[in-house]
Coordinates of C-alpha atoms and ligand atoms in Angstrom, one line a residue:
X1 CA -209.9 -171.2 42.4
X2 CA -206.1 -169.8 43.0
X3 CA -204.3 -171.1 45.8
X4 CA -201.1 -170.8 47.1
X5 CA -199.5 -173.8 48.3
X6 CA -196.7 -174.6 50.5
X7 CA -194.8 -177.9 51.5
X8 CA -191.8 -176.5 52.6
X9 CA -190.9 -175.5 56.5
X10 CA -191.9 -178.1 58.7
X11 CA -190.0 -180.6 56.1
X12 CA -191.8 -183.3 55.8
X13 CA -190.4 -187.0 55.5
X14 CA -189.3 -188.1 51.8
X15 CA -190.0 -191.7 52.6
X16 CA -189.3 -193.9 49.9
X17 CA -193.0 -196.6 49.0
X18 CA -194.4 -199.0 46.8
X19 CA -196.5 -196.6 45.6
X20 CA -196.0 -194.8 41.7
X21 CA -195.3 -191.4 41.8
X22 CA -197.8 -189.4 39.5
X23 CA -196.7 -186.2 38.4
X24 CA -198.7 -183.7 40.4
X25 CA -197.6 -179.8 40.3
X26 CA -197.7 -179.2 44.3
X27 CA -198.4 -175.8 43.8
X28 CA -201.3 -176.0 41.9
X29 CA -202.8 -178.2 44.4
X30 CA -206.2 -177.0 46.0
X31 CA -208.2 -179.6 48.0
X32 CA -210.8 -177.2 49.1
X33 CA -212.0 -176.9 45.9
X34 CA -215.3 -178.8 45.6
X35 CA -214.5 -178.7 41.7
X36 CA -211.4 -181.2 42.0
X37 CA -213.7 -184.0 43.8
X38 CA -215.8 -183.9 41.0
X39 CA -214.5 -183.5 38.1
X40 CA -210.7 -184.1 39.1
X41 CA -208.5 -186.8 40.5
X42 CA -207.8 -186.6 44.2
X43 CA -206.6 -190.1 44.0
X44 CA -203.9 -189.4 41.9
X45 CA -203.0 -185.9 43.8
X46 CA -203.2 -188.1 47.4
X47 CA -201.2 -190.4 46.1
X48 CA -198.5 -187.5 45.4
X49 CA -199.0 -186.2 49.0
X50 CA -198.5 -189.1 50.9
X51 CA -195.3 -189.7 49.3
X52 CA -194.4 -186.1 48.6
X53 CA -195.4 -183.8 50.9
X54 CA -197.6 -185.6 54.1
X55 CA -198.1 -182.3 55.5
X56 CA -199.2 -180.1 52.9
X57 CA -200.2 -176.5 53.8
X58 CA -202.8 -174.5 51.3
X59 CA -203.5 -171.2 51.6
X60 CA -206.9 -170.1 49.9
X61 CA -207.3 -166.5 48.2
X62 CA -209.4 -164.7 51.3
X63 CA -206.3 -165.3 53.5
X64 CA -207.6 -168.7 55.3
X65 CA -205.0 -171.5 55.4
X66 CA -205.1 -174.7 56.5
X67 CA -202.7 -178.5 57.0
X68 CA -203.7 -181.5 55.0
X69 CA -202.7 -185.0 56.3
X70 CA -202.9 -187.7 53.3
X71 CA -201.3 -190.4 55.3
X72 CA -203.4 -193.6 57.2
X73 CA -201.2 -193.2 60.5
X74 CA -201.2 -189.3 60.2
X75 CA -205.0 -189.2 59.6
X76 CA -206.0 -191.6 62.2
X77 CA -203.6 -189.6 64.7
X78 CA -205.4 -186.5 63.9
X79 CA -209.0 -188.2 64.3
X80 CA -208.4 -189.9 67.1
X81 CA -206.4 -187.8 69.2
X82 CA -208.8 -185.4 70.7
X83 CA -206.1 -183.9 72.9
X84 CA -203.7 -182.7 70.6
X85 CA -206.5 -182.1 68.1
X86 CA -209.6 -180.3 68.8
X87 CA -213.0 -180.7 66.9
X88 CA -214.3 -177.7 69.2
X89 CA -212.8 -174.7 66.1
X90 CA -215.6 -176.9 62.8
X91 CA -214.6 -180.6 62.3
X92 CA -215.7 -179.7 58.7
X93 CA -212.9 -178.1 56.0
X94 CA -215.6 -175.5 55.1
X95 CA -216.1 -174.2 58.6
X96 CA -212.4 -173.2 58.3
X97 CA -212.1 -169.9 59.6
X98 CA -215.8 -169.8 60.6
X99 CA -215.3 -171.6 64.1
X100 CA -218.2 -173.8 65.9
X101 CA -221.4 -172.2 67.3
X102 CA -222.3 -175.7 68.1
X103 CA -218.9 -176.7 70.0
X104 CA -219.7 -178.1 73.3
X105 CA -223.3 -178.5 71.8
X106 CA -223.2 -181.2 69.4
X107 CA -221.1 -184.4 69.7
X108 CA -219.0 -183.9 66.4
X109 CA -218.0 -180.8 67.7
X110 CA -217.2 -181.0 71.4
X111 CA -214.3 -182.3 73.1
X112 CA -214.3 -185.5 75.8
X113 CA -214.8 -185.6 78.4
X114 CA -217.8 -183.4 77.7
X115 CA -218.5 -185.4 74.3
X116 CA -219.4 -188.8 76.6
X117 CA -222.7 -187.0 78.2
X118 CA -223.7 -185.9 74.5
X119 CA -222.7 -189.8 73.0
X120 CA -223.9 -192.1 76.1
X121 CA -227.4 -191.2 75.7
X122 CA -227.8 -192.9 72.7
X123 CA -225.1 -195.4 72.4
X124 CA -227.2 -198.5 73.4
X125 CA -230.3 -197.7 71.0
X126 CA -227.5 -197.9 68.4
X127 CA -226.0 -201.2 69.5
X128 CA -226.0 -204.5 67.7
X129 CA -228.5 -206.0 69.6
X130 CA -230.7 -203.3 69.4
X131 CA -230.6 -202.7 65.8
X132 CA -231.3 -206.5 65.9
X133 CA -235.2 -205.6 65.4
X134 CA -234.9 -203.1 62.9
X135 CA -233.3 -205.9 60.4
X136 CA -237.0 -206.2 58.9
X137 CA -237.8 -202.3 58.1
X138 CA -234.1 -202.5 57.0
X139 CA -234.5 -204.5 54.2
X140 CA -238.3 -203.4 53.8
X141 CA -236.0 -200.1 52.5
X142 CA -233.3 -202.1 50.8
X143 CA -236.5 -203.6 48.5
X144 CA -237.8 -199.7 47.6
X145 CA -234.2 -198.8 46.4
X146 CA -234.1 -201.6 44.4
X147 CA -238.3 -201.7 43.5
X148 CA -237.6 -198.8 40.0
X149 CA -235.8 -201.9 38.3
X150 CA -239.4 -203.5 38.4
X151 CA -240.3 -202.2 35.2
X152 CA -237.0 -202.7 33.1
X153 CA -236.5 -199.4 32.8
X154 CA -233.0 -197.4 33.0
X155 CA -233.0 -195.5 36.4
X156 CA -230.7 -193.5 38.3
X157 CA -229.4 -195.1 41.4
X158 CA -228.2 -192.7 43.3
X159 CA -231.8 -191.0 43.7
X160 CA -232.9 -193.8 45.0
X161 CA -230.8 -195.0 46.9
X162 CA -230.8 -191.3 48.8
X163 CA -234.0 -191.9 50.5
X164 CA -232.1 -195.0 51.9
X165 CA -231.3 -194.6 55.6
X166 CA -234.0 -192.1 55.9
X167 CA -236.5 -195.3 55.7
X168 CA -235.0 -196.7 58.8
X169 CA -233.1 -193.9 60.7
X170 CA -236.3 -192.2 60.4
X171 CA -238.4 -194.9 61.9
X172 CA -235.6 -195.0 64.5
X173 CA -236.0 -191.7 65.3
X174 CA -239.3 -191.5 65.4
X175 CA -239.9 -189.0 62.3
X176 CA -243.2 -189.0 61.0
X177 CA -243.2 -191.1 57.6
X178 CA -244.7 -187.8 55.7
X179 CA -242.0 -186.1 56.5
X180 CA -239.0 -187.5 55.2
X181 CA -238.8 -187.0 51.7
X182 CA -238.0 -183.1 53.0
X183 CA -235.7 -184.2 55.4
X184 CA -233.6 -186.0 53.0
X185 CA -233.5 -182.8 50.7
X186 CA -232.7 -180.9 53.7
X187 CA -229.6 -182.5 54.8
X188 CA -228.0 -183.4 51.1
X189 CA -228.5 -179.8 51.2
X190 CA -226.5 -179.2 54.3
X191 CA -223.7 -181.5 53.5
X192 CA -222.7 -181.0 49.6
X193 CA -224.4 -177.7 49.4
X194 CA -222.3 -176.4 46.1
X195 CA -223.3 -180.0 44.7
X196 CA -225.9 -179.0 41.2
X197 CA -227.9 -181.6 42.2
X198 CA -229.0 -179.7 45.7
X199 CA -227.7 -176.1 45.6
X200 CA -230.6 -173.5 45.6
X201 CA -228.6 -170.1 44.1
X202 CA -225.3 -170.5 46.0
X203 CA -223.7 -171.9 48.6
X204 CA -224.4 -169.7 51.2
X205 CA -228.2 -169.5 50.5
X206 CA -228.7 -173.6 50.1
X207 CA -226.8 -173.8 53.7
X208 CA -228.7 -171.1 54.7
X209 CA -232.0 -172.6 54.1
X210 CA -231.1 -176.2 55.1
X211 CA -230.0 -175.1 58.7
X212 CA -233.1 -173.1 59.1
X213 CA -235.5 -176.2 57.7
X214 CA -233.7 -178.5 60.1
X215 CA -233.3 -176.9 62.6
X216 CA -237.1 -175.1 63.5
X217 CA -238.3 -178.9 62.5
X218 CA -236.4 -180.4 64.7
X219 CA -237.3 -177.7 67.1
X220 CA -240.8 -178.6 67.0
X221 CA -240.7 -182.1 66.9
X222 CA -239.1 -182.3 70.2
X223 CA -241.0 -179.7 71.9
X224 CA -243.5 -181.9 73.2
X225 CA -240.7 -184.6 74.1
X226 CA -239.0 -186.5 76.3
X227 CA -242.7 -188.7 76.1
X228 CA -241.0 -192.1 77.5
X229 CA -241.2 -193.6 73.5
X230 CA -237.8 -194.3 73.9
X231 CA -237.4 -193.8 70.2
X232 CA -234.2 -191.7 69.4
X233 CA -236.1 -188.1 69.4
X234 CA -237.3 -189.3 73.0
X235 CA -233.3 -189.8 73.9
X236 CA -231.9 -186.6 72.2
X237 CA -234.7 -184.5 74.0
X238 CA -233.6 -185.4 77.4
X239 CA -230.1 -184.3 76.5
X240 CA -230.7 -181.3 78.9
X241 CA -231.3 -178.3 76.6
X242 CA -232.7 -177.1 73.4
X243 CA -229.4 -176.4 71.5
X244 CA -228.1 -180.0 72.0
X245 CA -231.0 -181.4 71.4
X246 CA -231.5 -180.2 67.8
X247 CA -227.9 -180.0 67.6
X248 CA -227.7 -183.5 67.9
X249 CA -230.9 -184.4 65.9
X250 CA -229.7 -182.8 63.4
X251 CA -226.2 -184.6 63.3
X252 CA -227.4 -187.6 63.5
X253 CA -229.5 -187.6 60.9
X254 CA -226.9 -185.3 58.5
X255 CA -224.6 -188.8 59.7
X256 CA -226.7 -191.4 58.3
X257 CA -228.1 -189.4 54.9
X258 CA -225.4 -187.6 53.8
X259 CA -222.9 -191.1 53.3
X260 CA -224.5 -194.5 53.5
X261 CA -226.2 -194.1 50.2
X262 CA -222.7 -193.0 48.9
X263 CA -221.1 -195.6 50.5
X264 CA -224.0 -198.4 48.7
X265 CA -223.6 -196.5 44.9
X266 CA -219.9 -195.9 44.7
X267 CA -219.9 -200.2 45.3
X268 CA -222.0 -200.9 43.0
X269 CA -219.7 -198.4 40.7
X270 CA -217.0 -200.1 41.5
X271 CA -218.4 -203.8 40.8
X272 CA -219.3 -202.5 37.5
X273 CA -215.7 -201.4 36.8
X274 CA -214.6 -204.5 37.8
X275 CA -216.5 -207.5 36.0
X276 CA -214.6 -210.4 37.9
X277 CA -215.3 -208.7 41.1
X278 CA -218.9 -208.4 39.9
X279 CA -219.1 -212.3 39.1
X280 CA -217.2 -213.7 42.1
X281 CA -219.7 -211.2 44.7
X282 CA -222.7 -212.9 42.8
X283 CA -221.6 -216.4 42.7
X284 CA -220.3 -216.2 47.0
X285 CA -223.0 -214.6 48.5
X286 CA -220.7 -215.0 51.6
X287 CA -219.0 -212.4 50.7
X288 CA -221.3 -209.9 50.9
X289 CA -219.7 -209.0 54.4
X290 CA -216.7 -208.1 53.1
X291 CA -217.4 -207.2 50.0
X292 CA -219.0 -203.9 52.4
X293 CA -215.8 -203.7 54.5
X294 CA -213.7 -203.3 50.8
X295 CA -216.8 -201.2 49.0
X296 CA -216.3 -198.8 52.7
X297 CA -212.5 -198.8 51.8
X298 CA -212.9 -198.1 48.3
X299 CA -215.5 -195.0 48.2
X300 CA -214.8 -193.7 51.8
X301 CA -217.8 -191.2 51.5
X302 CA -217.3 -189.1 54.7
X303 CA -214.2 -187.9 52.6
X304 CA -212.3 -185.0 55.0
X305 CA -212.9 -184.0 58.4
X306 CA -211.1 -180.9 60.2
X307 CA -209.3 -180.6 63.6
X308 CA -207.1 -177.5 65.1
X309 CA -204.0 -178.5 66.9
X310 CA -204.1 -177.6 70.4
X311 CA -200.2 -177.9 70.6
X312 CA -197.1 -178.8 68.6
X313 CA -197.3 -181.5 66.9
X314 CA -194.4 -184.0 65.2
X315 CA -196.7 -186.4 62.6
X316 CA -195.3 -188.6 60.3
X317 CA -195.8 -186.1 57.8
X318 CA -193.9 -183.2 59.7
X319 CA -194.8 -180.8 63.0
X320 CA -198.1 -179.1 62.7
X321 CA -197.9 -176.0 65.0
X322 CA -200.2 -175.0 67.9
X323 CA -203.1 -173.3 66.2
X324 CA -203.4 -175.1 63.0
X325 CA -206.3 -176.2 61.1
X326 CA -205.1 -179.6 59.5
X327 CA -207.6 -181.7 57.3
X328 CA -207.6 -185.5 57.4
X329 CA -208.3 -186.9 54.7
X330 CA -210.1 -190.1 54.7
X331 CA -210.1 -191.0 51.5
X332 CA -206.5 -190.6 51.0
X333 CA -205.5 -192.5 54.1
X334 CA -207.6 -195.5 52.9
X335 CA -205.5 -196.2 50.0
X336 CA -201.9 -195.3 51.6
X337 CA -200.1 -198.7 49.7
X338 CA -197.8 -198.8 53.5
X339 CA -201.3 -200.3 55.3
X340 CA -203.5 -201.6 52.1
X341 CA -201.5 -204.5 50.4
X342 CA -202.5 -203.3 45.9
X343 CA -204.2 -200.3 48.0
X344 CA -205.5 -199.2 44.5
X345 CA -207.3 -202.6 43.8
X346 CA -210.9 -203.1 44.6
X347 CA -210.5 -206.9 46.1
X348 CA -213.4 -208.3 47.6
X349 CA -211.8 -210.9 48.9
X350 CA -209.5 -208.6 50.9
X351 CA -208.3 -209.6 54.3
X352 CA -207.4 -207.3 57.6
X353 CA -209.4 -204.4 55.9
X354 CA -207.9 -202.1 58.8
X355 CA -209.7 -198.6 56.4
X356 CA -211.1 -195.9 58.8
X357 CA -213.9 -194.9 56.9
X358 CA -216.0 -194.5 60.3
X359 CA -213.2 -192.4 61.7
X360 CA -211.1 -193.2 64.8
X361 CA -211.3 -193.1 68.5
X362 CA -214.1 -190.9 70.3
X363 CA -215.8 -189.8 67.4
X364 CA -216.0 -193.0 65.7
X365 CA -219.3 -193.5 64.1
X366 CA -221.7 -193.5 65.8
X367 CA -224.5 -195.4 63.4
X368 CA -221.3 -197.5 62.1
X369 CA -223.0 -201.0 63.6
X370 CA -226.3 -199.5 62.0
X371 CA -224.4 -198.6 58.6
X372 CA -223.0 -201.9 58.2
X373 CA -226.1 -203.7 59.2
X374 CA -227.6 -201.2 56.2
X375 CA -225.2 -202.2 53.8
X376 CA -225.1 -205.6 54.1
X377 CA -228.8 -206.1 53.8
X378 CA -228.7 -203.8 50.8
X379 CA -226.2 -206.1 48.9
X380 CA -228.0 -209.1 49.9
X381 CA -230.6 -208.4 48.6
X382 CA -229.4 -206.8 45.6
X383 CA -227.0 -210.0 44.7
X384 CA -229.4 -212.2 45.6
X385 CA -231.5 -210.8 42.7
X386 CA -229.7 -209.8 40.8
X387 CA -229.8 -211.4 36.7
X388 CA -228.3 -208.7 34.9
X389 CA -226.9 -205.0 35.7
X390 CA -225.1 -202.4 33.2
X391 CA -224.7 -198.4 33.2
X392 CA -227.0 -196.7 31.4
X393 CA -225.3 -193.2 31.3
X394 CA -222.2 -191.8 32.7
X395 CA -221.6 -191.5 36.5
X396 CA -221.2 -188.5 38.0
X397 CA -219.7 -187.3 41.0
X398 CA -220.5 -185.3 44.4
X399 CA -219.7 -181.7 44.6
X400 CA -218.1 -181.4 47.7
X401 CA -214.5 -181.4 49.6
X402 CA -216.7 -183.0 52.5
X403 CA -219.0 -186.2 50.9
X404 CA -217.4 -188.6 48.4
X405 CA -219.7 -189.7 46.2
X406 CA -221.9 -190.0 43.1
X407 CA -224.4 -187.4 42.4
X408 CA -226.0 -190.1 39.5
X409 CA -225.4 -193.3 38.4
X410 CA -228.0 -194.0 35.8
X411 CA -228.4 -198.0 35.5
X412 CA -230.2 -200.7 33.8
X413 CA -230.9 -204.1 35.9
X414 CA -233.2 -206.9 36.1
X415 CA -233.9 -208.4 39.2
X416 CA -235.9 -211.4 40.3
X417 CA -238.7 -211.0 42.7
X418 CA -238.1 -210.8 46.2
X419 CA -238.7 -214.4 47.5
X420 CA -240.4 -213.3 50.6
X421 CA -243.0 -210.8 51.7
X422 CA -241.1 -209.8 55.1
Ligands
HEM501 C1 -221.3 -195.4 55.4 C2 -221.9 -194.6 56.3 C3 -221.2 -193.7 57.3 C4 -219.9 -193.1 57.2 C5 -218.9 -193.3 56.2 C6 -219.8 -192.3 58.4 C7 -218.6 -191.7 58.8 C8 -218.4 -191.1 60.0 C9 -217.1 -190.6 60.5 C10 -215.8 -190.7 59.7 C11 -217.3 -190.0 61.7 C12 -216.2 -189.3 62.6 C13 -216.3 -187.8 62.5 C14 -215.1 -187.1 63.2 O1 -214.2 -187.8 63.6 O2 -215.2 -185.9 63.4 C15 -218.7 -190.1 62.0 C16 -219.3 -189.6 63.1 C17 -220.6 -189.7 63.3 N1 -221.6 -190.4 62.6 FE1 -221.2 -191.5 60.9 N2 -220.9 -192.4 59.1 C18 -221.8 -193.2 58.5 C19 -223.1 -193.5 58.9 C20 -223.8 -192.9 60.0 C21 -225.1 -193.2 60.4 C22 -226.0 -194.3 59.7 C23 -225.4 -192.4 61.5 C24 -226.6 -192.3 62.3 C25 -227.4 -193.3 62.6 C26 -224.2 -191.7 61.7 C27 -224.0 -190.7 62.8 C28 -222.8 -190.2 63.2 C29 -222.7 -189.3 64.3 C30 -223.8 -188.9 65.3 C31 -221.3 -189.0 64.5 C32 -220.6 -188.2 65.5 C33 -220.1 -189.1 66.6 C34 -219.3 -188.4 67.7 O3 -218.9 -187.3 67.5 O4 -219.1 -189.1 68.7 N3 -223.2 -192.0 60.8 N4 -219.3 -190.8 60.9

């Protein structure tokens, strides 16, 4: 794709930083393009950004332009300050231009105060305490990610770990078992729909048809609802109307499919890349807690998210005008060398892990606690097992300027057998 690319105007701060200087042609740069997060190196052109030009401003062929913030301060401004910055115009990079149908609808996409009544709702079913008695059923799924090693046999990780959180969020929910495998197609669909591994024709048509799926079964799942289950289906349907109903089924299952598993492969990616790191994670298995905090650092798989600015606004970066899309990018912010001491080192044993791969400030995550709780049970188990892992064919990543990730990691391992039946 041809982009034109500016980073002039608002001038943006030349501060000087620890961090190399790759040689990146600024003009060249196009972050919309699904192609560079696969087969590129957004690292390297993030890394030129933050120290180049923090507000960088890319204007794609058909006319639409938009901001991109690469620094951690700038990017958890722009998350977090839902005054200056509105999710109400997308909170997506591909809905530039398009707007929201779903703004004041669906949480993501609607502004406090009106966001609390959407997020309230379901906040305690997704607490700590609460998630408490899913722990089992949680690593009932960790074991079926993990069960294709039984045989010896190479296998590709990422498919299964994809089903992942559908095994618990699902149950959660209150989704009929049967269903699932669809739903998981269905919303890998919806978030990296340009990705080969889930487009059907194009882009438009594999959104087309995931919306639709979602949407009517969602629909008629909580027609009959609220039935006093107090499963999440039973919550959302009592949101007060259809829209936000499946609106927010529909987000909050798109939340937990479309990234935990991402989150769980690129680790186990990056612990194969990094031997030591692999030995010292199998040898503590205290560090499984933060070896999840650094593995959430390191892959950061919800990877942009888009805001409009509702005013003028002086970032570190530069001044974003009233009116502007700006993308924060996640990814980038989570290796910015002025928070992250070696920001480019995956360290397990890394301390005041401050990365904002849940976001920051009303929309933080909301299945965060539940994610964590996920991940850690996954990488107990998987450590705990574990006798020998290797790749067994090259990686490859997520189509998508939305979802960081791996679209296969084919694998070899040998595991022992689970010591307990629970
Ligand atoms: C590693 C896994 C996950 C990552 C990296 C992640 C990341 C994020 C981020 C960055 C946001 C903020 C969006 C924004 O500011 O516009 C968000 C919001 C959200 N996430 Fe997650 N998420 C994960 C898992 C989950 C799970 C398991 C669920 C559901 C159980 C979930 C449901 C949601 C929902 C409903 C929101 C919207 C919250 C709001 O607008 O108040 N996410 N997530």
């Amino acid at each position: 794709m041809t982009v034109m690319t500016q980073h002039t105007g608002s001038g943006p701060r030349q501060e000087p930083t620890s961090e190399p200087a790759p040689e990146v042609d600024l003009d060249t740069v196009d972050l919309f393009d699904p192609g560079l997060h696969a087969d590129g190196d957004p690292h390297r052109i993030w890394a030129h950004l933050r120290r180049a030009a923090p507000l960088h401003r890319q204007t794609l062929p058909d006319g639409r332009s938009f901001a991109s913030v690469t620094r951690y301060h700038d990017v958890r401004r722009v998350l977090s300050d839902s005054r200056a910055f509105t999710s109400e115009r997308g909170s997506l990079l591909d809905q530039l231009g398009h707007g929201d149908e779903a703004a004041g609808q669906m949480m993501v996409s609607t502004d406090p105060p009106d966001h609390a009544a959407l997020r309230r709702p379901l906040q305690h079913a997704l607490s700590r305490s609460a998630l408490e008695a899913a722990r089992p059923r949680i690593r009932a799924a960790a074991r079926a990610v993990l069960a294709p090693a039984a045989d010896g046999r190479p296998f590709d990780l990422v498919a299964s770990a994809l089903d992942f959180p559908m095994m618990f969020t699902g149950a959660l929910m209150g989704i009929p078992e049967q269903d699932w495998p669809d739903l998981v197609r269905w919303t890998s669909m919806a978030a990296s729909p340009e990705d080969p591994g889930f487009t059907v024709r194009n882009r438009h048509a594999t959104l087309a048809i995931a919306h639709h799926e979602l949407f009517s079964y969602f629909t008629d799942q909580t027609a009959a609802r609220p039935d006093g289950s107090g499963d999440l289906l039973d919550l959302l349907a009592g949101l007060g109307s259809r829209a936000k109903t499946v609106y927010n089924c529909y987000s909050l299952l798109l939340g937990a499919n479309a990234t935990t598993p991402h989150a769980f492969t690129g680790t186990v990616l990056a612990l194969l890349d990094h031997p030591d790191q692999l030995a010292e994670a199998r040898r503590y298995p205290e560090l499984v807690p933060s070896l999840v905090e650094e593995g959430l650092r390191w892959t950061s798989p919800a990877s942009s998210f888009l805001r409009h600015a509702v005013e003028d606004v002086e970032l570190e970066g530069g001044l974003l005008h009233k009116g502007e899309a700006v993308a924060a990018w996640v990814g980038s912010a989570n290796r910015d060398g002025k928070v992250f001491e070696d920001a480019d080192r995956f360290d397990l044993r890394r301390t005041g892990n401050r990365h904002i791969t849940f976001g920051a400030g009303a929309h933080y995550c909301l299945g965060a606690i539940l994610a964590r709780i996920a991940l850690n049970e996954l990488f107990t188990e998987l450590l705990g097992r574990l006798e020998h892992i290797e790749t067994a064919g090259p990686a490859r990543r997520l189509r998508s300027n939305f979802i960081a990730g791996l679209g296969a990691l084919p694998v070899a391992m040998t595991l022992r057998r689970p010591a307990t039946q629970d």
